[in-house]
PDB file of C-alpha atoms in Angstrom:
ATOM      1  CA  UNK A   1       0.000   0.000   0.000  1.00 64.00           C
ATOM      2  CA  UNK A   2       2.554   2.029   0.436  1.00 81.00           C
ATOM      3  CA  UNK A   3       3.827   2.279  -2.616  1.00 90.00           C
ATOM      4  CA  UNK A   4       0.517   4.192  -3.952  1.00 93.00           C
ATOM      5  CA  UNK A   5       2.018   7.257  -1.780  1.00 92.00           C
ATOM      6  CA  UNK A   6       4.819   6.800  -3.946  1.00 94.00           C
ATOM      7  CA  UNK A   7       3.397   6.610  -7.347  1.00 96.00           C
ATOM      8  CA  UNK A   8       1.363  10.126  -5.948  1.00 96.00           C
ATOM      9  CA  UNK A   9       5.210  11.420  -5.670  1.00 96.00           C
ATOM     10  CA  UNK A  10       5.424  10.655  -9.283  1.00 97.00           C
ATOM     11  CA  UNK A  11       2.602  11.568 -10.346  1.00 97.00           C
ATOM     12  CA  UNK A  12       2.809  15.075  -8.853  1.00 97.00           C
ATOM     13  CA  UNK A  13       5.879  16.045 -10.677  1.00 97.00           C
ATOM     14  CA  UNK A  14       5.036  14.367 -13.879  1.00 98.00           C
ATOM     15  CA  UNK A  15       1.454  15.921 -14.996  1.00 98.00           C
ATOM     16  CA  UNK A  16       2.640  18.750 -13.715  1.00 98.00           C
ATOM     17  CA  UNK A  17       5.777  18.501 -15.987  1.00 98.00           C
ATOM     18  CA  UNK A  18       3.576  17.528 -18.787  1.00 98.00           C
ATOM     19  CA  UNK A  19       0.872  20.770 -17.977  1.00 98.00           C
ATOM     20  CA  UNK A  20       4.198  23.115 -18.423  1.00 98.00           C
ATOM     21  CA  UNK A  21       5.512  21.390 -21.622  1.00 98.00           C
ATOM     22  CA  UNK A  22       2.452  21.443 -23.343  1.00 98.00           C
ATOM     23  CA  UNK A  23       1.725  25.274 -21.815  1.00 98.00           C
ATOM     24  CA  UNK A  24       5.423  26.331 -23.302  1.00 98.00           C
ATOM     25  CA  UNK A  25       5.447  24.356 -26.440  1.00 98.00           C
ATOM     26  CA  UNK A  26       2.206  26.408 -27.148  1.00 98.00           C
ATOM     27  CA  UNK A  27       3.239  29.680 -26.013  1.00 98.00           C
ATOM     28  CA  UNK A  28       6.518  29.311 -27.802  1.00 97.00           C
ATOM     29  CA  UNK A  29       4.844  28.242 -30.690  1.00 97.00           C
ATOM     30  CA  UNK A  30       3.113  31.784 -30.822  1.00 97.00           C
ATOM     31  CA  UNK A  31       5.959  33.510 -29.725  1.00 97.00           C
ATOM     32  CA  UNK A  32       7.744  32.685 -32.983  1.00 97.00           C
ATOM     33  CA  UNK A  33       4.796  33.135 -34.989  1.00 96.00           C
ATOM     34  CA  UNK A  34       4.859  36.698 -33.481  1.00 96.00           C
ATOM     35  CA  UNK A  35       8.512  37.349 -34.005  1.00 96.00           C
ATOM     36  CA  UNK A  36       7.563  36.271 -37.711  1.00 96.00           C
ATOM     37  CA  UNK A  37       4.722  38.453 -38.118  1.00 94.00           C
ATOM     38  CA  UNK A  38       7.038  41.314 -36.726  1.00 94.00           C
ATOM     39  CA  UNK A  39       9.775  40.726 -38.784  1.00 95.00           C
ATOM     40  CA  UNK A  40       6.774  40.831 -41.766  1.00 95.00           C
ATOM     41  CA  UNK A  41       6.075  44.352 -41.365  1.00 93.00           C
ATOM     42  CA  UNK A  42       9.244  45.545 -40.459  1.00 93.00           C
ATOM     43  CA  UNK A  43       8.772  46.137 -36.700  1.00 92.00           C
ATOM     44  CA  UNK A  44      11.033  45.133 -34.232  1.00 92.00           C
ATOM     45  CA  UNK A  45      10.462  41.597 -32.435  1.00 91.00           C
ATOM     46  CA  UNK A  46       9.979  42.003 -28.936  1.00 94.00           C
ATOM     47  CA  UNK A  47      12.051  40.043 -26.822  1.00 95.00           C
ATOM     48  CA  UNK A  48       9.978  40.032 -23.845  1.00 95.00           C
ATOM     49  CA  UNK A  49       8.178  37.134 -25.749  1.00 95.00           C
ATOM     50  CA  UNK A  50      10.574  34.702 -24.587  1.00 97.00           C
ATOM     51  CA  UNK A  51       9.015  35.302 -20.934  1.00 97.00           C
ATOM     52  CA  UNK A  52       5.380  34.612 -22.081  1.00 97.00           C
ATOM     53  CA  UNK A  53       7.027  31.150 -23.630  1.00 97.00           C
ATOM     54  CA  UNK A  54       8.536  30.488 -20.654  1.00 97.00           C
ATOM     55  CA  UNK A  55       5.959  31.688 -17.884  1.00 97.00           C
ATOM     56  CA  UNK A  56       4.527  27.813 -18.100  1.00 97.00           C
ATOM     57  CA  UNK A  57       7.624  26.507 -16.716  1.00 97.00           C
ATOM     58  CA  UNK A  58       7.412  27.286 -13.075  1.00 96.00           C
ATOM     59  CA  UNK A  59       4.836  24.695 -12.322  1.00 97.00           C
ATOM     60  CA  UNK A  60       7.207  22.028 -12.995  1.00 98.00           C
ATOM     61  CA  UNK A  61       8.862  23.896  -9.747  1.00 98.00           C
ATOM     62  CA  UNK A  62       5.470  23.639  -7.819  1.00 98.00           C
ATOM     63  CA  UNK A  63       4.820  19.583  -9.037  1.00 98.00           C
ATOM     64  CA  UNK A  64       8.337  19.462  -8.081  1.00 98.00           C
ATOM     65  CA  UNK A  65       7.576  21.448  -4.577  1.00 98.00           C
ATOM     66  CA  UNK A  66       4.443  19.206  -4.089  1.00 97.00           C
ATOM     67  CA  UNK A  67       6.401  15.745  -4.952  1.00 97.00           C
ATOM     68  CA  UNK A  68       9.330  16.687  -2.003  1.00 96.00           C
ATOM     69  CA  UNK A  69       5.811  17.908   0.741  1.00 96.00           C
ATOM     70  CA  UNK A  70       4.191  14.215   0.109  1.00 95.00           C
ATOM     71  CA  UNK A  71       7.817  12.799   0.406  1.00 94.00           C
ATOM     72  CA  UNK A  72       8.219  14.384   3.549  1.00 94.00           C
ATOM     73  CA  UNK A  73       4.416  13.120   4.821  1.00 93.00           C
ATOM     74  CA  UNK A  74       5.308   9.598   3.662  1.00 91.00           C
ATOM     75  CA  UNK A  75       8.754   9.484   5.832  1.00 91.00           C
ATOM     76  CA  UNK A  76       7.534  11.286   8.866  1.00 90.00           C
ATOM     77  CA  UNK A  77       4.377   8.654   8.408  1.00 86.00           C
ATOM     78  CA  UNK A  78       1.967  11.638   9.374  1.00 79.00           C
ATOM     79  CA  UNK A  79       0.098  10.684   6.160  1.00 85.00           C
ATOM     80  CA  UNK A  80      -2.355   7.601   4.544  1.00 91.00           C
ATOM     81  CA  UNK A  81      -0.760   6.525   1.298  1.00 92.00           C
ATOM     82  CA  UNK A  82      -3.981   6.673  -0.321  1.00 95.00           C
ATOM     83  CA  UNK A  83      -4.171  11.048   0.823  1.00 95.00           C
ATOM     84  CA  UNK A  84      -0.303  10.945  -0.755  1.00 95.00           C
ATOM     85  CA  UNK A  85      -1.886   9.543  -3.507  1.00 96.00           C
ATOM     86  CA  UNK A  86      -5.173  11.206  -4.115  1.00 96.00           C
ATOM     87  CA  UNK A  87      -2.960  14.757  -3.664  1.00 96.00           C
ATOM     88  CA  UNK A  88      -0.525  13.600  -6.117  1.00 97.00           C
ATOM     89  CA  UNK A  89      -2.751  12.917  -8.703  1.00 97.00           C
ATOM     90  CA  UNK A  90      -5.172  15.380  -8.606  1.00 98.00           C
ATOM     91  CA  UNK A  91      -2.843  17.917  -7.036  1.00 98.00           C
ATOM     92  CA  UNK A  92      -0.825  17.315 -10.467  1.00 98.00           C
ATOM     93  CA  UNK A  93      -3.415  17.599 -12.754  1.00 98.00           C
ATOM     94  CA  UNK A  94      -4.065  21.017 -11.154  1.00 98.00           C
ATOM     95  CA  UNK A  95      -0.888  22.443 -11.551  1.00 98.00           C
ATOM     96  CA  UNK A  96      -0.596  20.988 -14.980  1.00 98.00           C
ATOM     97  CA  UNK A  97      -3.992  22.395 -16.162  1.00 98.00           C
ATOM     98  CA  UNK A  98      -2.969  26.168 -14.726  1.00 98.00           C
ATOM     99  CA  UNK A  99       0.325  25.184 -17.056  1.00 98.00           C
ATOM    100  CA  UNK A 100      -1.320  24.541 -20.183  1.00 98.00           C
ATOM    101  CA  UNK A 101      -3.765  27.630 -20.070  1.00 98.00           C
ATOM    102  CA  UNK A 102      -1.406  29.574 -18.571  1.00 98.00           C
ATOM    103  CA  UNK A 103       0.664  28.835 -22.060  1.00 98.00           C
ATOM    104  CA  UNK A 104      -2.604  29.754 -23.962  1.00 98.00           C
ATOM    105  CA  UNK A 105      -2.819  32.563 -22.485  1.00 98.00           C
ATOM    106  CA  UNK A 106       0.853  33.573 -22.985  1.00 98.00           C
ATOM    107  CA  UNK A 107       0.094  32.351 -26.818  1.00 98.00           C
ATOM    108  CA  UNK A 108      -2.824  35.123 -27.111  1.00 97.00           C
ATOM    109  CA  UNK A 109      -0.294  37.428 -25.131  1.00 97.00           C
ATOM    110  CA  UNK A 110       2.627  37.147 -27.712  1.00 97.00           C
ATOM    111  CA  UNK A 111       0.411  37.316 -30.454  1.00 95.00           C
ATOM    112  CA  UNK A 112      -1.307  40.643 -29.068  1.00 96.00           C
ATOM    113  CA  UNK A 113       1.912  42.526 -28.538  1.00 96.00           C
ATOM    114  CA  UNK A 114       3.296  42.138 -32.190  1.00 95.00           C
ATOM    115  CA  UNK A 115      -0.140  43.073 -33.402  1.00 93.00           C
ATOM    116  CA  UNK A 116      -0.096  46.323 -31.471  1.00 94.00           C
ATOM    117  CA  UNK A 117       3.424  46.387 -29.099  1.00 92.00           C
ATOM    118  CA  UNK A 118       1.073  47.501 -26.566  1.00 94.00           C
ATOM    119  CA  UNK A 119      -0.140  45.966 -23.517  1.00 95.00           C
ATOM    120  CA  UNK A 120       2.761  44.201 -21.857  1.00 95.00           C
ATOM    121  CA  UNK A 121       2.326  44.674 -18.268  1.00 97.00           C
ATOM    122  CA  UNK A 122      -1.520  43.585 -18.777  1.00 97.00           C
ATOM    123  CA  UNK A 123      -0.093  40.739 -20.518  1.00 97.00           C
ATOM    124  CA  UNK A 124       1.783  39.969 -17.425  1.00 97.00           C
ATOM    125  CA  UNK A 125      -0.940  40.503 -14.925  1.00 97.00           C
ATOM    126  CA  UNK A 126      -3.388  38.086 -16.906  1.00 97.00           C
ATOM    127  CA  UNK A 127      -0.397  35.577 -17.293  1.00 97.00           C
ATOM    128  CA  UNK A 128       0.190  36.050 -13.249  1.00 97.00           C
ATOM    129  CA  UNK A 129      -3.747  35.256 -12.424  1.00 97.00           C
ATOM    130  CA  UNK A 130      -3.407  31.848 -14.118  1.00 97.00           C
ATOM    131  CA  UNK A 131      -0.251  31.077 -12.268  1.00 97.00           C
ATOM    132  CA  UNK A 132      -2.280  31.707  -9.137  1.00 97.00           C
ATOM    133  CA  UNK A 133      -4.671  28.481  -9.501  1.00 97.00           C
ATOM    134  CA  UNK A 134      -1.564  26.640  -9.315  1.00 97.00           C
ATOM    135  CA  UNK A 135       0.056  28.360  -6.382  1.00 97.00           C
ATOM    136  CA  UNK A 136      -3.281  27.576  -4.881  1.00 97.00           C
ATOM    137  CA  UNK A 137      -3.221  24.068  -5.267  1.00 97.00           C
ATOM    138  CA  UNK A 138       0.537  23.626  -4.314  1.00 97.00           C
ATOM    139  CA  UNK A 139      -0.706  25.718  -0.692  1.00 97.00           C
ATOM    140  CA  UNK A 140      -3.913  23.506  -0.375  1.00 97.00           C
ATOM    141  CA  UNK A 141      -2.311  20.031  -1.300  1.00 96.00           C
ATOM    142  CA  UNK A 142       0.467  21.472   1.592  1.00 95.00           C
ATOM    143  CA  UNK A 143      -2.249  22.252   4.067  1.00 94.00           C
ATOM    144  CA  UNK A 144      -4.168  18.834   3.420  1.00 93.00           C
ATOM    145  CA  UNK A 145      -0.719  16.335   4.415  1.00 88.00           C
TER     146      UNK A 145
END
């Protein structure tokens, strides 16, 4: 049985992992698309796109964070397996979601600012709120071992 707390270990840094991958290959994806249309109409290309591509990266820090809290439940045996579990996998798919729409929303970001070079720190702010859900979760999952 104990080995479920375990897999919830893995499982907390993988979908997470997978939520930031997906959330930067997109963003990234519109980030050179931007640069491209930039380029196009002879404007400069922004290099403050590289931080929308990249903004789905830290939850591979929180999955990472969240992995490292259940390890400590499972060796200070405060903890069922099946919570380490339950956290891990859900607490994952969490942070990975907020990942993936945080790089959708870093996609529409990238593709706004070479359309009008305008906007930036709203960019930011709406990029910030997304990153929240998944600072959320890390907190709660924290609070629940």
């Amino acid at each position: 049985m104990n080995s479920m707390a375990y897999i919830g270990m893995a499982l907390a840094l993988t979908i997470s992992a997978l939520g930031s991958g997906f959330g930067a290959g997109i963003a990234s994806q519109s980030a050179v698309g931007a640069w491209k249309k930039c380029y196009a109409q002879g404007k400069p290309a922004p290099f403050i796109m590289v931080a929308f591509a990249g903004a789905p990266l830290t939850q591979t820090i929180y999955g990472f964070l969240l992995m490292n809290f259940i390890s400590s439940a499972i060796s200070a045996g405060t903890t069922s397996p099946m919570l380490c579990f339950f956290l891990g996998l859900f607490g994952g798919l969490a942070i990975g979601t907020s990942a993936f729409f945080q790089g959708k929303v870093a996609a529409c970001a990238a593709d706004s600012l070479a359309e009008t070079g305008k906007g930036t720190a709203n960019y930011f702010i709406v990029i910030g709120i997304v990153e929240t859900v998944a600072l959320f979760t890390l907190v709660f999952c924290l609070l629940a071992l």
